[in-house]
Short mmCIF file of C-alpha atoms in Angstrom, two decimals:
data_model
loop_
_atom_site.label_atom_id
_atom_site.label_comp_id
_atom_site.label_asym_id
_atom_site.label_seq_id
_atom_site.Cartn_x
_atom_site.Cartn_y
_atom_site.Cartn_z
CA MET A 229 52.77 46.53 101.45
CA THR A 230 55.94 44.64 100.75
CA THR A 231 56.90 41.60 102.88
CA PRO A 232 59.77 42.55 105.21
CA PRO A 233 63.12 41.12 104.24
CA ALA A 234 64.19 38.16 106.40
CA ALA A 235 66.91 38.87 108.86
CA SER A 236 70.24 37.16 108.38
CA GLU A 237 70.75 34.26 110.79
CA GLY A 238 72.37 35.63 113.97
CA HIS A 239 71.49 39.24 113.05
CA LEU A 240 67.96 39.62 114.34
CA PRO A 241 66.62 43.16 114.89
CA VAL A 242 65.76 43.40 118.55
CA MET A 243 62.14 44.25 119.53
CA LEU A 244 61.18 44.76 115.89
CA ALA A 245 57.47 44.42 116.47
CA GLU A 246 57.59 46.97 119.33
CA VAL A 247 59.68 49.34 117.33
CA LEU A 248 57.25 49.27 114.40
CA ALA A 249 54.22 49.61 116.69
CA THR A 250 55.70 52.63 118.44
CA LEU A 251 57.10 54.36 115.35
CA ALA A 252 53.82 53.60 113.41
CA PRO A 253 55.26 54.22 109.87
CA ARG A 254 52.82 55.90 107.47
CA ASP A 255 52.66 56.50 103.74
CA GLY A 256 54.41 59.61 102.43
CA ALA A 257 56.37 60.17 105.67
CA THR A 258 60.15 60.57 106.03
CA TYR A 259 62.19 58.61 108.57
CA ALA A 260 65.78 58.13 109.64
CA ASP A 261 67.42 54.99 110.95
CA GLY A 262 70.47 56.36 112.63
CA THR A 263 72.06 52.95 113.29
CA PHE A 264 71.49 51.00 110.09
CA GLY A 265 73.59 48.02 110.88
CA GLY A 266 72.21 45.01 109.19
CA GLY A 267 69.19 46.85 107.91
CA GLY A 268 66.60 44.96 110.00
CA TYR A 269 64.68 48.00 111.19
CA ALA A 270 65.14 49.83 107.86
CA GLY A 271 63.73 47.00 105.80
CA ALA A 272 60.74 46.58 108.05
CA ILE A 273 59.93 50.29 108.09
CA LEU A 274 60.04 50.49 104.33
CA ALA A 275 57.89 47.40 104.00
CA ALA A 276 55.33 48.75 106.50
CA ALA A 277 54.54 51.93 104.57
CA ALA A 278 55.21 53.76 101.29
CA CYS A 279 57.69 56.06 103.01
CA THR A 280 61.17 57.45 102.51
CA LEU A 281 64.05 56.40 104.76
CA TYR A 282 67.53 57.86 105.44
CA ALA A 283 69.74 55.02 106.66
CA ILE A 284 72.84 56.20 108.54
CA ASP A 285 75.82 54.21 109.75
CA ARG A 286 79.39 55.13 110.64
CA ASP A 287 80.65 51.68 109.63
CA PRO A 288 81.49 51.56 105.88
CA GLU A 289 80.73 47.85 105.79
CA ALA A 290 77.13 48.55 106.96
CA ILE A 291 76.71 51.06 104.15
CA ALA A 292 77.98 48.53 101.59
CA ARG A 293 75.44 45.96 102.91
CA GLY A 294 72.66 48.40 102.28
CA ALA A 295 73.00 48.07 98.54
CA ALA A 296 70.70 45.05 98.50
CA LEU A 297 68.00 46.94 100.41
CA ALA A 298 68.34 49.91 98.11
CA ALA A 299 67.71 47.63 95.19
CA ARG A 300 64.69 46.16 96.88
CA PHE A 301 63.15 49.60 97.57
CA PRO A 302 64.44 51.75 94.69
CA GLY A 303 64.30 55.49 95.25
CA ARG A 304 62.99 55.08 98.82
CA ILE A 305 66.16 54.53 100.88
CA HIS A 306 69.08 56.84 101.03
CA LEU A 307 72.31 55.43 102.52
CA LEU A 308 74.49 57.94 104.37
CA GLU A 309 77.88 57.08 105.85
CA GLY A 310 78.34 59.08 109.03
CA ARG A 311 77.64 59.19 112.78
CA PHE A 312 74.08 59.58 114.04
CA GLY A 313 75.43 62.20 116.40
CA ASP A 314 75.78 64.37 113.25
CA LEU A 315 72.16 63.76 112.28
CA LEU A 316 71.47 67.51 111.95
CA GLY A 317 74.37 68.01 109.55
CA LEU A 318 73.57 64.85 107.54
CA MET A 319 69.98 65.86 107.08
CA GLN A 320 70.87 69.41 106.24
CA ARG A 321 73.20 68.20 103.52
CA ALA A 322 70.43 65.93 102.22
CA GLY A 323 68.00 68.85 102.10
CA ILE A 324 65.77 67.47 104.91
CA ALA A 325 64.51 69.96 107.56
CA ARG A 326 61.99 67.71 109.34
CA LEU A 327 61.64 64.00 110.06
CA ASP A 328 58.47 62.03 110.93
CA GLY A 329 60.40 59.59 112.93
CA VAL A 330 63.88 58.49 114.03
CA VAL A 331 65.04 55.06 115.22
CA LEU A 332 68.24 54.46 117.13
CA ASP A 333 69.53 50.97 118.09
CA LEU A 334 72.41 51.77 120.38
CA GLY A 335 75.60 49.84 120.86
CA VAL A 336 77.52 47.44 118.69
CA SER A 337 75.90 45.50 115.89
CA SER A 338 75.78 41.68 115.60
CA PHE A 339 77.87 41.93 112.41
CA GLN A 340 80.61 43.74 114.21
CA LEU A 341 80.49 41.28 117.17
CA ASP A 342 80.61 38.24 114.95
CA GLU A 343 83.52 39.30 112.78
CA ALA A 344 86.71 38.35 114.64
CA ALA A 345 88.83 40.69 112.50
CA ARG A 346 86.94 43.71 113.88
CA GLY A 347 88.20 42.91 117.38
CA PHE A 348 84.94 43.73 119.26
CA SER A 349 84.56 40.33 120.94
CA PHE A 350 86.72 37.86 122.92
CA ARG A 351 84.68 34.89 121.57
CA ALA A 352 87.23 34.50 118.76
CA ASP A 353 90.77 35.72 118.64
CA GLY A 354 91.39 38.79 116.51
CA PRO A 355 93.21 42.15 116.50
CA LEU A 356 92.32 44.37 119.43
CA ASP A 357 90.61 47.04 117.24
CA MET A 358 86.92 47.91 118.00
CA ARG A 359 86.81 50.91 115.67
CA MET A 360 83.31 51.18 114.06
CA GLU A 361 84.62 53.55 111.38
CA LYS A 362 87.97 51.75 110.94
CA ALA A 363 89.78 55.12 111.64
CA GLY A 364 91.22 56.83 114.71
CA LYS A 365 92.68 55.22 117.83
CA SER A 366 92.01 51.52 118.35
CA ALA A 367 91.42 49.58 121.57
CA ALA A 368 95.04 48.40 121.35
CA ASP A 369 96.20 52.05 121.26
CA LEU A 370 94.31 52.78 124.52
CA VAL A 371 95.36 49.58 126.30
CA ASN A 372 99.03 50.09 125.44
CA THR A 373 99.35 53.85 126.03
CA LEU A 374 96.91 55.07 128.69
CA PRO A 375 98.43 55.68 132.14
CA GLU A 376 97.34 53.16 134.71
CA SER A 377 95.03 55.58 136.59
CA GLU A 378 93.26 56.72 133.39
CA LEU A 379 92.84 53.08 132.29
CA ALA A 380 91.33 52.17 135.66
CA ASP A 381 88.98 55.12 135.59
CA MET A 382 87.79 54.24 132.12
CA LEU A 383 87.17 50.57 132.98
CA PHE A 384 85.17 51.62 136.06
CA SER A 385 83.15 54.50 134.60
CA LEU A 386 82.34 52.91 131.18
CA GLY A 387 82.31 49.28 132.03
CA GLU A 388 81.14 49.45 135.64
CA GLU A 389 84.01 47.10 136.43
CA ARG A 390 84.52 46.63 140.16
CA HIS A 391 88.03 45.24 139.67
CA ALA A 392 89.12 48.13 137.41
CA ARG A 393 92.28 49.01 139.36
CA ARG A 394 93.44 45.40 139.54
CA ILE A 395 92.93 44.90 135.83
CA ALA A 396 94.64 48.23 134.94
CA ARG A 397 97.60 47.27 137.11
CA ALA A 398 97.88 43.86 135.30
CA ILE A 399 97.60 45.50 131.88
CA VAL A 400 100.40 47.93 132.56
CA ALA A 401 102.62 45.19 133.85
CA ALA A 402 101.88 42.91 130.90
CA ARG A 403 102.42 45.57 128.24
CA ARG A 404 105.94 46.25 129.59
CA ALA A 405 106.93 42.76 128.36
CA ALA A 406 105.11 43.06 125.01
CA PRO A 407 102.27 45.17 123.54
CA ILE A 408 98.76 43.72 124.00
CA THR A 409 97.47 43.40 120.51
CA THR A 410 94.89 40.64 120.43
CA THR A 411 91.47 40.06 122.00
CA PHE A 412 92.41 36.65 123.40
CA ARG A 413 95.45 37.97 125.17
CA LEU A 414 93.59 40.79 126.80
CA ALA A 415 90.69 38.57 127.85
CA GLU A 416 93.02 35.96 129.34
CA LEU A 417 94.90 38.61 131.27
CA ILE A 418 91.66 39.95 132.76
CA ARG A 419 90.41 36.49 133.69
CA ALA A 420 93.69 35.72 135.42
CA VAL A 421 93.45 38.60 137.87
CA THR A 422 89.65 38.66 138.62
CA PRO A 423 87.35 36.29 140.48
CA ARG A 424 84.49 34.51 138.76
CA ASP A 425 81.38 36.62 138.38
CA PRO A 426 78.35 35.30 140.31
CA SER A 427 76.14 36.32 137.36
CA GLY A 428 77.98 33.91 135.05
CA ILE A 429 79.07 36.51 132.53
CA ASP A 430 82.59 36.31 131.28
CA ARG A 431 84.98 38.33 133.41
CA ALA A 432 86.27 40.18 130.40
CA THR A 433 82.87 41.45 129.35
CA ARG A 434 82.80 44.73 131.24
CA SER A 435 86.37 45.72 130.25
CA PHE A 436 85.63 45.01 126.60
CA GLN A 437 82.44 47.12 126.84
CA ALA A 438 84.40 49.97 128.40
CA LEU A 439 87.07 49.91 125.69
CA ARG A 440 84.50 49.81 122.85
CA ILE A 441 82.57 52.75 124.31
CA ALA A 442 85.78 54.77 124.74
CA VAL A 443 87.12 53.98 121.28
CA ASN A 444 83.93 55.02 119.58
CA ASP A 445 82.82 57.84 121.99
CA GLU A 446 79.48 56.04 122.20
CA LEU A 447 78.04 57.98 125.12
CA GLY A 448 78.87 61.27 123.45
CA GLU A 449 77.26 60.00 120.22
CA VAL A 450 74.07 59.14 122.25
CA GLU A 451 73.97 62.64 123.70
CA ARG A 452 74.46 64.36 120.36
CA GLY A 453 72.15 61.99 118.53
CA LEU A 454 69.21 62.43 120.94
CA GLU A 455 69.50 66.24 120.79
CA ALA A 456 69.67 66.23 117.04
CA ALA A 457 66.72 63.83 116.63
CA ALA A 458 64.50 65.82 118.91
CA GLN A 459 65.22 69.01 117.02
CA LEU A 460 64.46 67.39 113.67
CA LEU A 461 61.16 65.81 114.64
CA ALA A 462 58.12 67.27 112.92
CA PRO A 463 55.00 67.79 115.00
CA GLY A 464 53.61 64.29 115.70
CA GLY A 465 57.05 62.77 114.87
CA ARG A 466 58.44 60.04 117.09
CA LEU A 467 61.88 59.16 118.43
CA VAL A 468 62.22 55.44 119.28
CA VAL A 469 65.45 54.24 121.00
CA VAL A 470 66.52 50.70 121.91
CA ALA A 471 69.38 50.61 124.49
CA PHE A 472 71.23 47.55 125.76
CA HIS A 473 73.10 48.63 128.91
CA SER A 474 72.44 50.90 131.84
CA LEU A 475 74.79 53.78 130.88
CA GLU A 476 73.03 54.33 127.55
CA ASP A 477 69.54 53.72 128.90
CA ARG A 478 70.15 56.19 131.75
CA ILE A 479 71.02 58.90 129.23
CA VAL A 480 67.95 58.16 127.09
CA LYS A 481 65.60 58.04 130.11
CA ARG A 482 66.79 61.35 131.54
CA PHE A 483 66.82 63.13 128.14
CA MET A 484 63.25 62.06 127.28
CA ALA A 485 61.95 62.91 130.77
CA ALA A 486 63.51 66.36 130.53
CA ARG A 487 62.04 66.95 127.06
CA ALA A 488 58.63 65.86 128.31
CA GLY A 489 58.85 68.41 131.11
CA ARG A 490 59.64 65.93 133.87
CA ALA A 491 62.49 66.99 136.21
CA GLY A 492 65.42 64.66 136.49
CA GLY A 493 68.71 64.52 138.36
CA ALA A 494 71.75 66.09 136.75
CA SER A 495 74.29 63.90 135.02
CA ARG A 496 77.57 64.62 133.21
CA HIS A 497 76.14 62.43 130.41
CA ASP A 498 72.77 64.10 130.40
CA PRO A 499 72.23 65.96 127.12
CA GLY A 500 69.39 68.00 128.74
CA ALA A 501 71.90 69.53 131.08
CA LEU A 502 73.90 70.85 128.16
CA ALA A 503 70.90 72.86 126.90
CA GLY A 504 70.64 75.10 130.00
CA PRO A 505 67.07 75.79 131.37
CA ALA A 506 64.40 73.22 130.57
CA ALA A 507 62.64 73.80 127.24
CA PRO A 508 58.84 74.11 127.11
CA ALA A 509 57.17 70.65 127.19
CA GLU A 510 56.75 70.29 123.41
CA TYR A 511 57.09 66.44 123.75
CA ARG A 512 55.30 63.65 125.49
CA LEU A 513 56.64 60.34 126.65
CA LEU A 514 55.17 57.38 124.83
CA THR A 515 56.80 54.95 127.24
CA PRO A 516 56.46 56.07 130.90
CA ARG A 517 58.22 52.76 131.62
CA ALA A 518 60.68 51.15 129.27
CA LEU A 519 59.35 48.36 127.11
CA ARG A 520 61.23 45.06 127.39
CA PRO A 521 61.39 42.04 125.01
CA GLY A 522 59.06 39.16 125.59
CA ASN A 523 60.07 35.72 126.75
CA ALA A 524 59.74 34.18 123.30
CA GLU A 525 62.20 36.76 121.80
CA THR A 526 64.76 36.42 124.51
CA ALA A 527 64.68 32.67 124.25
CA ALA A 528 65.26 32.85 120.41
CA ASN A 529 67.75 35.68 120.63
CA PRO A 530 69.73 35.90 123.95
CA ARG A 531 71.22 39.25 122.88
CA ALA A 532 67.80 40.82 123.35
CA ARG A 533 67.68 40.12 127.07
CA SER A 534 69.05 43.47 128.15
CA ALA A 535 67.12 45.60 125.58
CA ARG A 536 64.95 48.52 126.70
CA LEU A 537 62.80 50.56 124.39
CA ARG A 538 61.90 54.15 125.13
CA ALA A 539 60.04 56.61 122.93
CA LEU A 540 59.22 60.34 122.68
CA GLU A 541 56.73 62.15 120.51
CA ARG A 542 56.73 65.81 119.44
CA LEU A 543 53.37 67.23 120.19
CA PRO A 544 51.27 68.62 117.35
CA ALA A 545 50.91 72.40 117.59
CA HIS A 546 47.25 72.16 118.44
CA ARG A 547 48.07 70.17 121.64
CA LEU A 548 50.56 72.62 123.04
CA PRO A 549 49.53 74.91 125.88
CA PRO A 550 48.51 78.36 124.70
CA GLU A 551 51.67 80.00 126.29
CA HIS A 552 53.92 77.80 124.12
CA LEU A 553 52.24 78.71 120.81
CA PRO A 554 53.75 81.48 118.60
CA PRO A 555 51.98 84.82 118.97
CA GLU A 556 49.28 85.68 116.30
CA ARG A 557 50.06 88.37 113.87
CA ASP A 558 48.13 91.55 113.90
CA ALA A 559 45.54 91.94 111.19
CA ALA A 560 46.70 94.11 108.31
#
């Protein structure tokens, strides 16, 4: 086996040991990393087994970074620019009908957060952008054009921001004087009209989260990506998902429970609800409870603190109940 490539400083793949242990890469298998990012998971999977990996990312900069990994593992990694929600289409175009495993690391990557020019973070001033693909409407477009009521609803539903109406009112008043185009201006405006958070998190955090999710349709991507990954799994194949906030994790939890035959409450962001009646239990939960990072990891990488890992396995045919097996053909 090859030694895994070292992660770039500040860009540590979260719960890497747990992801590898759950995915259990094996020689000759085919995997997909739907959120390539900095290549931390991809490099470790390729190093763990003589397998083939399809690395997907909607961010063209992430795909460009993958060239070094492609040189390290020639012929074994295929870089595909696109959304993991389009996993079915991407694999079809690549000629792949089944996958032995899929890994999804949801949310924004460290590279995107740390680059001020991408506008994802208020830690440094930059254009209010947040587009992972560098195309389509930006965060500035939403902030400066959405009606006050829609802006408030978005901040509340996607950011779980309790002061959403107050913030929306302040944004609309401020943009009348001049468009809001930078991360610092928006963050300062939010801090000026909201009380300090008892948890100690910055008062702009939830609003920035909501804008990023809306700009990139992240919850829709999660729904589509989970559905596609489950369809593509070969018998014995595994889907491993790392989520970082409650909205994403709730979707993952309900989807996996439904696929494993466990009833769950309906949700407008529940992909299982889109499929109509519950499918036969062709899957089993590998994580009845979400796995969490250990104390050592959270001390070394504070961004890991909110991570939750959940996993689902497609049952081999011999483990399905008889009523779920295809009928035998009559003898000739």
